[in-house]
mmCIF file of C-alpha atoms in Angstrom:
data_model
loop_
_atom_site.group_PDB
_atom_site.id
_atom_site.type_symbol
_atom_site.label_atom_id
_atom_site.label_comp_id
_atom_site.label_asym_id
_atom_site.label_seq_id
_atom_site.Cartn_x
_atom_site.Cartn_y
_atom_site.Cartn_z
ATOM 1 C CA GLN A 1 69.800 203.912 88.494
ATOM 2 C CA GLN A 2 70.781 203.609 92.099
ATOM 3 C CA GLN A 3 74.009 201.900 92.900
ATOM 4 C CA VAL A 4 74.235 198.623 94.720
ATOM 5 C CA LYS A 5 77.506 198.200 96.596
ATOM 6 C CA GLN A 6 78.928 194.715 96.831
ATOM 7 C CA SER A 7 81.878 193.360 98.812
ATOM 8 C CA PRO A 8 84.312 191.767 98.809
ATOM 9 C CA GLN A 9 85.524 191.964 95.245
ATOM 10 C CA SER A 10 87.177 188.585 95.574
ATOM 11 C CA LEU A 11 86.964 185.786 98.108
ATOM 12 C CA ILE A 12 88.995 182.650 98.667
ATOM 13 C CA VAL A 13 87.546 179.928 100.846
ATOM 14 C CA GLN A 14 88.599 176.416 101.713
ATOM 15 C CA LYS A 15 86.339 173.543 100.820
ATOM 16 C CA GLY A 16 83.745 173.085 103.528
ATOM 17 C CA GLY A 17 83.990 176.666 104.706
ATOM 18 C CA ILE A 18 81.373 179.406 104.673
ATOM 19 C CA SER A 19 81.425 182.032 101.939
ATOM 20 C CA ILE A 20 79.820 185.363 102.796
ATOM 21 C CA ILE A 21 79.145 188.132 100.295
ATOM 22 C CA ASN A 22 77.586 191.420 101.322
ATOM 23 C CA CYS A 23 75.553 194.035 99.513
ATOM 24 C CA ALA A 24 74.143 197.415 100.458
ATOM 25 C CA TYR A 25 71.669 199.601 98.656
ATOM 26 C CA GLU A 26 70.408 203.146 98.908
ATOM 27 C CA ASN A 27 67.009 203.239 97.231
ATOM 28 C CA THR A 28 64.343 202.275 99.778
ATOM 29 C CA ALA A 29 61.940 201.655 96.907
ATOM 30 C CA PHE A 30 63.802 198.457 96.030
ATOM 31 C CA ASP A 31 61.735 195.463 97.025
ATOM 32 C CA TYR A 32 63.260 192.524 95.206
ATOM 33 C CA PHE A 33 66.798 191.301 95.776
ATOM 34 C CA PRO A 34 68.106 188.478 93.582
ATOM 35 C CA TRP A 35 71.523 186.893 93.541
ATOM 36 C CA TYR A 36 73.027 185.671 90.309
ATOM 37 C CA GLN A 37 75.807 183.165 89.741
ATOM 38 C CA GLN A 38 78.024 183.435 86.692
ATOM 39 C CA PHE A 39 80.563 180.881 85.499
ATOM 40 C CA PRO A 40 83.320 181.890 83.066
ATOM 41 C CA GLY A 41 82.034 182.224 79.535
ATOM 42 C CA LYS A 42 78.412 181.921 80.626
ATOM 43 C CA GLY A 43 75.588 184.282 81.292
ATOM 44 C CA PRO A 44 74.386 185.033 84.834
ATOM 45 C CA ALA A 45 71.838 182.619 86.254
ATOM 46 C CA LEU A 46 69.415 183.374 89.071
ATOM 47 C CA LEU A 47 70.524 181.609 92.225
ATOM 48 C CA ILE A 48 68.160 182.803 94.931
ATOM 49 C CA ALA A 49 66.065 185.898 95.621
ATOM 50 C CA ILE A 50 64.380 187.575 98.580
ATOM 51 C CA ARG A 51 61.782 190.231 99.314
ATOM 52 C CA PRO A 52 62.036 192.578 102.325
ATOM 53 C CA ASP A 53 59.060 191.023 104.091
ATOM 54 C CA VAL A 54 61.298 188.209 105.288
ATOM 55 C CA SER A 55 64.669 188.427 106.986
ATOM 56 C CA GLU A 56 66.086 185.177 105.692
ATOM 57 C CA LYS A 57 65.590 182.725 102.866
ATOM 58 C CA LYS A 58 67.338 179.399 102.531
ATOM 59 C CA GLU A 59 67.659 177.097 99.548
ATOM 60 C CA GLY A 60 69.970 174.189 100.103
ATOM 61 C CA ARG A 61 73.408 175.473 100.998
ATOM 62 C CA PHE A 62 72.546 179.026 99.949
ATOM 63 C CA THR A 63 71.001 181.527 102.372
ATOM 64 C CA ILE A 64 70.110 185.178 101.928
ATOM 65 C CA SER A 65 69.996 187.331 105.048
ATOM 66 C CA PHE A 66 68.174 190.633 104.757
ATOM 67 C CA ASN A 67 68.376 193.648 107.062
ATOM 68 C CA LYS A 68 65.803 196.172 105.956
ATOM 69 C CA SER A 69 66.699 198.882 108.472
ATOM 70 C CA ALA A 70 70.367 198.757 107.492
ATOM 71 C CA LYS A 71 69.527 198.357 103.809
ATOM 72 C CA GLN A 72 71.866 195.424 103.569
ATOM 73 C CA PHE A 73 71.596 191.861 102.409
ATOM 74 C CA SER A 74 74.079 189.054 102.197
ATOM 75 C CA LEU A 75 74.589 185.666 100.612
ATOM 76 C CA HIS A 76 75.933 182.810 102.700
ATOM 77 C CA ILE A 77 77.184 179.657 101.048
ATOM 78 C CA MET A 78 77.495 176.886 103.591
ATOM 79 C CA ASP A 79 79.864 173.935 103.099
ATOM 80 C CA SER A 80 81.432 175.687 100.100
ATOM 81 C CA GLN A 81 82.517 173.400 97.288
ATOM 82 C CA PRO A 82 85.014 173.870 94.441
ATOM 83 C CA GLY A 83 82.050 173.766 92.053
ATOM 84 C CA ASP A 84 80.768 176.938 93.715
ATOM 85 C CA SER A 85 83.750 178.828 92.302
ATOM 86 C CA ALA A 86 82.146 181.536 90.175
ATOM 87 C CA THR A 87 81.319 185.223 90.166
ATOM 88 C CA TYR A 88 78.323 186.197 92.261
ATOM 89 C CA PHE A 89 76.271 189.308 91.657
ATOM 90 C CA CYS A 90 73.706 190.819 93.953
ATOM 91 C CA ALA A 91 70.985 192.928 92.422
ATOM 92 C CA ALA A 92 68.030 195.052 93.450
ATOM 93 C CA SER A 93 64.919 196.189 91.666
ATOM 94 C CA LYS A 94 61.510 197.641 92.427
ATOM 95 C CA SER A 95 57.944 196.674 91.704
ATOM 96 C CA GLY A 96 55.577 198.838 89.800
ATOM 97 C CA GLY A 97 58.020 199.564 87.083
ATOM 98 C CA SER A 98 59.976 197.635 84.572
ATOM 99 C CA TYR A 99 62.023 194.770 85.879
ATOM 100 C CA ILE A 100 65.489 196.229 85.503
ATOM 101 C CA PRO A 101 67.701 194.934 88.256
ATOM 102 C CA THR A 102 70.629 197.106 89.309
ATOM 103 C CA PHE A 103 73.656 194.905 89.782
ATOM 104 C CA GLY A 104 76.547 195.044 92.195
ATOM 105 C CA ARG A 105 80.066 194.804 90.813
ATOM 106 C CA GLY A 106 80.368 191.128 91.533
ATOM 107 C CA THR A 107 82.425 188.898 93.806
ATOM 108 C CA SER A 108 84.831 186.376 92.386
ATOM 109 C CA LEU A 109 84.680 183.316 94.650
ATOM 110 C CA ILE A 110 87.348 180.649 94.598
ATOM 111 C CA VAL A 111 86.862 177.559 96.689
ATOM 112 C CA HIS A 112 90.046 175.571 97.183
ATOM 113 C CA PRO A 113 89.790 171.768 97.391
ATOM 114 C CA ASN B 1 62.868 174.703 75.109
ATOM 115 C CA ALA B 2 65.919 176.654 74.109
ATOM 116 C CA GLY B 3 67.154 179.367 76.405
ATOM 117 C CA VAL B 4 68.047 182.893 75.417
ATOM 118 C CA MET B 5 70.199 182.667 72.312
ATOM 119 C CA GLN B 6 72.787 185.266 71.524
ATOM 120 C CA ASN B 7 74.956 185.397 68.464
ATOM 121 C CA PRO B 8 77.621 185.674 67.620
ATOM 122 C CA ARG B 9 79.384 184.478 70.752
ATOM 123 C CA HIS B 10 82.519 186.335 69.768
ATOM 124 C CA LEU B 11 82.786 189.314 67.460
ATOM 125 C CA VAL B 12 85.911 191.137 66.359
ATOM 126 C CA ARG B 13 85.598 194.511 64.694
ATOM 127 C CA ARG B 14 88.075 197.123 63.590
ATOM 128 C CA ARG B 15 87.681 200.649 64.858
ATOM 129 C CA GLY B 16 85.054 202.483 62.830
ATOM 130 C CA GLN B 17 83.137 199.368 61.785
ATOM 131 C CA GLU B 18 79.624 198.464 62.850
ATOM 132 C CA ALA B 19 78.780 195.699 65.299
ATOM 133 C CA ARG B 20 75.426 193.921 65.296
ATOM 134 C CA LEU B 21 74.552 191.728 68.235
ATOM 135 C CA ARG B 22 71.520 189.487 68.103
ATOM 136 C CA CYS B 23 69.330 188.134 70.857
ATOM 137 C CA SER B 24 66.517 185.645 70.493
ATOM 138 C CA PRO B 25 64.495 185.533 73.713
ATOM 139 C CA MET B 26 63.079 182.410 75.226
ATOM 140 C CA LYS B 27 59.898 181.162 73.642
ATOM 141 C CA GLY B 28 56.929 183.156 74.878
ATOM 142 C CA HIS B 29 59.050 185.982 76.272
ATOM 143 C CA SER B 30 58.262 189.453 75.012
ATOM 144 C CA HIS B 31 60.575 191.491 77.262
ATOM 145 C CA VAL B 32 64.242 191.893 76.410
ATOM 146 C CA TYR B 33 67.019 193.622 78.353
ATOM 147 C CA TRP B 34 70.554 194.383 77.238
ATOM 148 C CA TYR B 35 73.459 194.685 79.647
ATOM 149 C CA ARG B 36 77.145 195.448 79.160
ATOM 150 C CA GLN B 37 79.825 193.855 81.289
ATOM 151 C CA LEU B 38 83.334 195.232 81.417
ATOM 152 C CA PRO B 39 86.227 193.308 82.977
ATOM 153 C CA GLU B 40 86.180 193.531 86.771
ATOM 154 C CA GLU B 41 82.857 195.336 86.662
ATOM 155 C CA GLY B 42 79.268 194.385 87.141
ATOM 156 C CA LEU B 43 76.430 194.319 84.682
ATOM 157 C CA LYS B 44 75.444 197.736 83.460
ATOM 158 C CA PHE B 45 71.896 198.116 82.209
ATOM 159 C CA MET B 46 71.620 199.536 78.717
ATOM 160 C CA VAL B 47 68.102 199.177 77.341
ATOM 161 C CA TYR B 48 64.781 197.455 77.963
ATOM 162 C CA LEU B 49 62.518 196.598 75.048
ATOM 163 C CA GLN B 50 59.212 194.995 74.387
ATOM 164 C CA LYS B 51 58.070 193.916 70.979
ATOM 165 C CA GLU B 52 58.416 196.941 68.671
ATOM 166 C CA ASN B 53 58.886 199.330 71.613
ATOM 167 C CA ILE B 54 61.789 200.750 73.569
ATOM 168 C CA ILE B 55 60.601 200.980 77.164
ATOM 169 C CA ASP B 56 63.716 202.279 78.886
ATOM 170 C CA GLU B 57 66.985 203.257 77.247
ATOM 171 C CA SER B 58 68.405 205.246 80.120
ATOM 172 C CA GLY B 59 71.590 203.192 80.163
ATOM 173 C CA MET B 60 72.308 203.460 76.492
ATOM 174 C CA PRO B 61 74.988 205.874 75.254
ATOM 175 C CA LYS B 62 73.360 208.691 73.309
ATOM 176 C CA GLU B 63 75.503 208.238 70.252
ATOM 177 C CA ARG B 64 76.417 205.254 68.097
ATOM 178 C CA PHE B 65 74.252 202.774 70.033
ATOM 179 C CA SER B 66 70.765 201.695 69.070
ATOM 180 C CA ALA B 67 68.496 198.770 69.804
ATOM 181 C CA GLU B 68 65.372 197.283 68.341
ATOM 182 C CA PHE B 69 63.060 194.369 68.965
ATOM 183 C CA PRO B 70 60.891 193.920 65.885
ATOM 184 C CA LYS B 71 57.598 192.109 65.771
ATOM 185 C CA GLU B 72 59.315 189.221 64.049
ATOM 186 C CA GLY B 73 62.877 188.164 64.609
ATOM 187 C CA PRO B 74 65.524 188.723 67.243
ATOM 188 C CA SER B 75 66.372 191.843 69.162
ATOM 189 C CA ILE B 76 69.353 193.678 67.711
ATOM 190 C CA LEU B 77 71.877 195.830 69.529
ATOM 191 C CA ARG B 78 73.725 197.912 67.013
ATOM 192 C CA ILE B 79 76.942 199.797 67.640
ATOM 193 C CA GLN B 80 78.094 202.094 64.892
ATOM 194 C CA GLN B 81 81.671 203.271 64.384
ATOM 195 C CA VAL B 82 82.994 201.101 67.174
ATOM 196 C CA VAL B 83 85.865 202.285 69.345
ATOM 197 C CA ARG B 84 88.206 200.294 71.593
ATOM 198 C CA GLY B 85 86.179 201.299 74.635
ATOM 199 C CA ASP B 86 83.221 199.360 73.261
ATOM 200 C CA SER B 87 85.103 196.110 73.853
ATOM 201 C CA ALA B 88 83.060 194.238 76.429
ATOM 202 C CA ALA B 89 80.696 191.339 76.940
ATOM 203 C CA TYR B 90 77.131 192.192 76.007
ATOM 204 C CA PHE B 91 74.391 190.152 77.634
ATOM 205 C CA CYS B 92 70.779 189.895 76.718
ATOM 206 C CA ALA B 93 68.082 188.731 79.118
ATOM 207 C CA SER B 94 64.428 187.998 78.541
ATOM 208 C CA SER B 95 61.391 187.614 80.736
ATOM 209 C CA PHE B 96 57.797 186.533 80.299
ATOM 210 C CA SER B 97 56.092 189.522 81.819
ATOM 211 C CA ARG B 98 56.764 192.806 83.434
ATOM 212 C CA GLY B 99 57.219 192.903 87.170
ATOM 213 C CA THR B 100 59.781 191.823 89.669
ATOM 214 C CA ASP B 101 58.373 188.378 90.317
ATOM 215 C CA THR B 102 59.321 187.239 86.882
ATOM 216 C CA GLU B 103 62.789 185.848 86.517
ATOM 217 C CA ALA B 104 64.959 187.242 83.781
ATOM 218 C CA PHE B 105 66.936 184.584 81.909
ATOM 219 C CA PHE B 106 70.299 185.563 80.505
ATOM 220 C CA GLY B 107 71.969 184.453 77.315
ATOM 221 C CA GLN B 108 75.612 183.444 77.143
ATOM 222 C CA GLY B 109 76.652 186.830 75.875
ATOM 223 C CA THR B 110 78.508 188.260 72.913
ATOM 224 C CA ARG B 111 82.105 189.175 73.523
ATOM 225 C CA LEU B 112 82.977 192.131 71.366
ATOM 226 C CA THR B 113 86.601 192.944 70.725
ATOM 227 C CA VAL B 114 87.495 196.122 68.882
ATOM 228 C CA VAL B 115 90.964 196.107 67.375
#
């Protein structure tokens, strides 16, 4: 499976600030890019996802920006809250085959009150 | 509507013992995926199964690891003769149908500790 590179590994943000997590991929066949949120002791949960036919998708305070030519996508968390403190994983997968997302290494986000 | 159920939540095994991890998918889901998560690392794909079939096991170690998803009952990930390096969190996910538009729901994981 192709690697998905995620950065930063950890991120500390003040309450109300913007959290930005970046991912890059190599396989141009990928056409589905989900982000997962994982709290300690829990399984990952789908947060938001995007396809390459759009450059941005917004759901509440969470926005995915997608740059197809650069093969990069990022998660922006606006007005970050302490409850957003979790590990975030980006992933990529491709249609036409089995749904087996390839995950980035994760970003541990801490939002200080 | 219960989510993906994994048990046990925590499992301690001595080196050389066998570990059996169970995953009951969400109701109506026939696709199951197993992932391994090591500390400070992401989720590594291990195996993808449908009822009674292994679809993709490219991420599964060739030895000591096996998986099944019988017609009846939960999916089982089996690790024989465990070693300390097998200590990790093992997550199962399930989905309704094949294809990238279908969300995969994760269980809470089984944390395996080999002593």
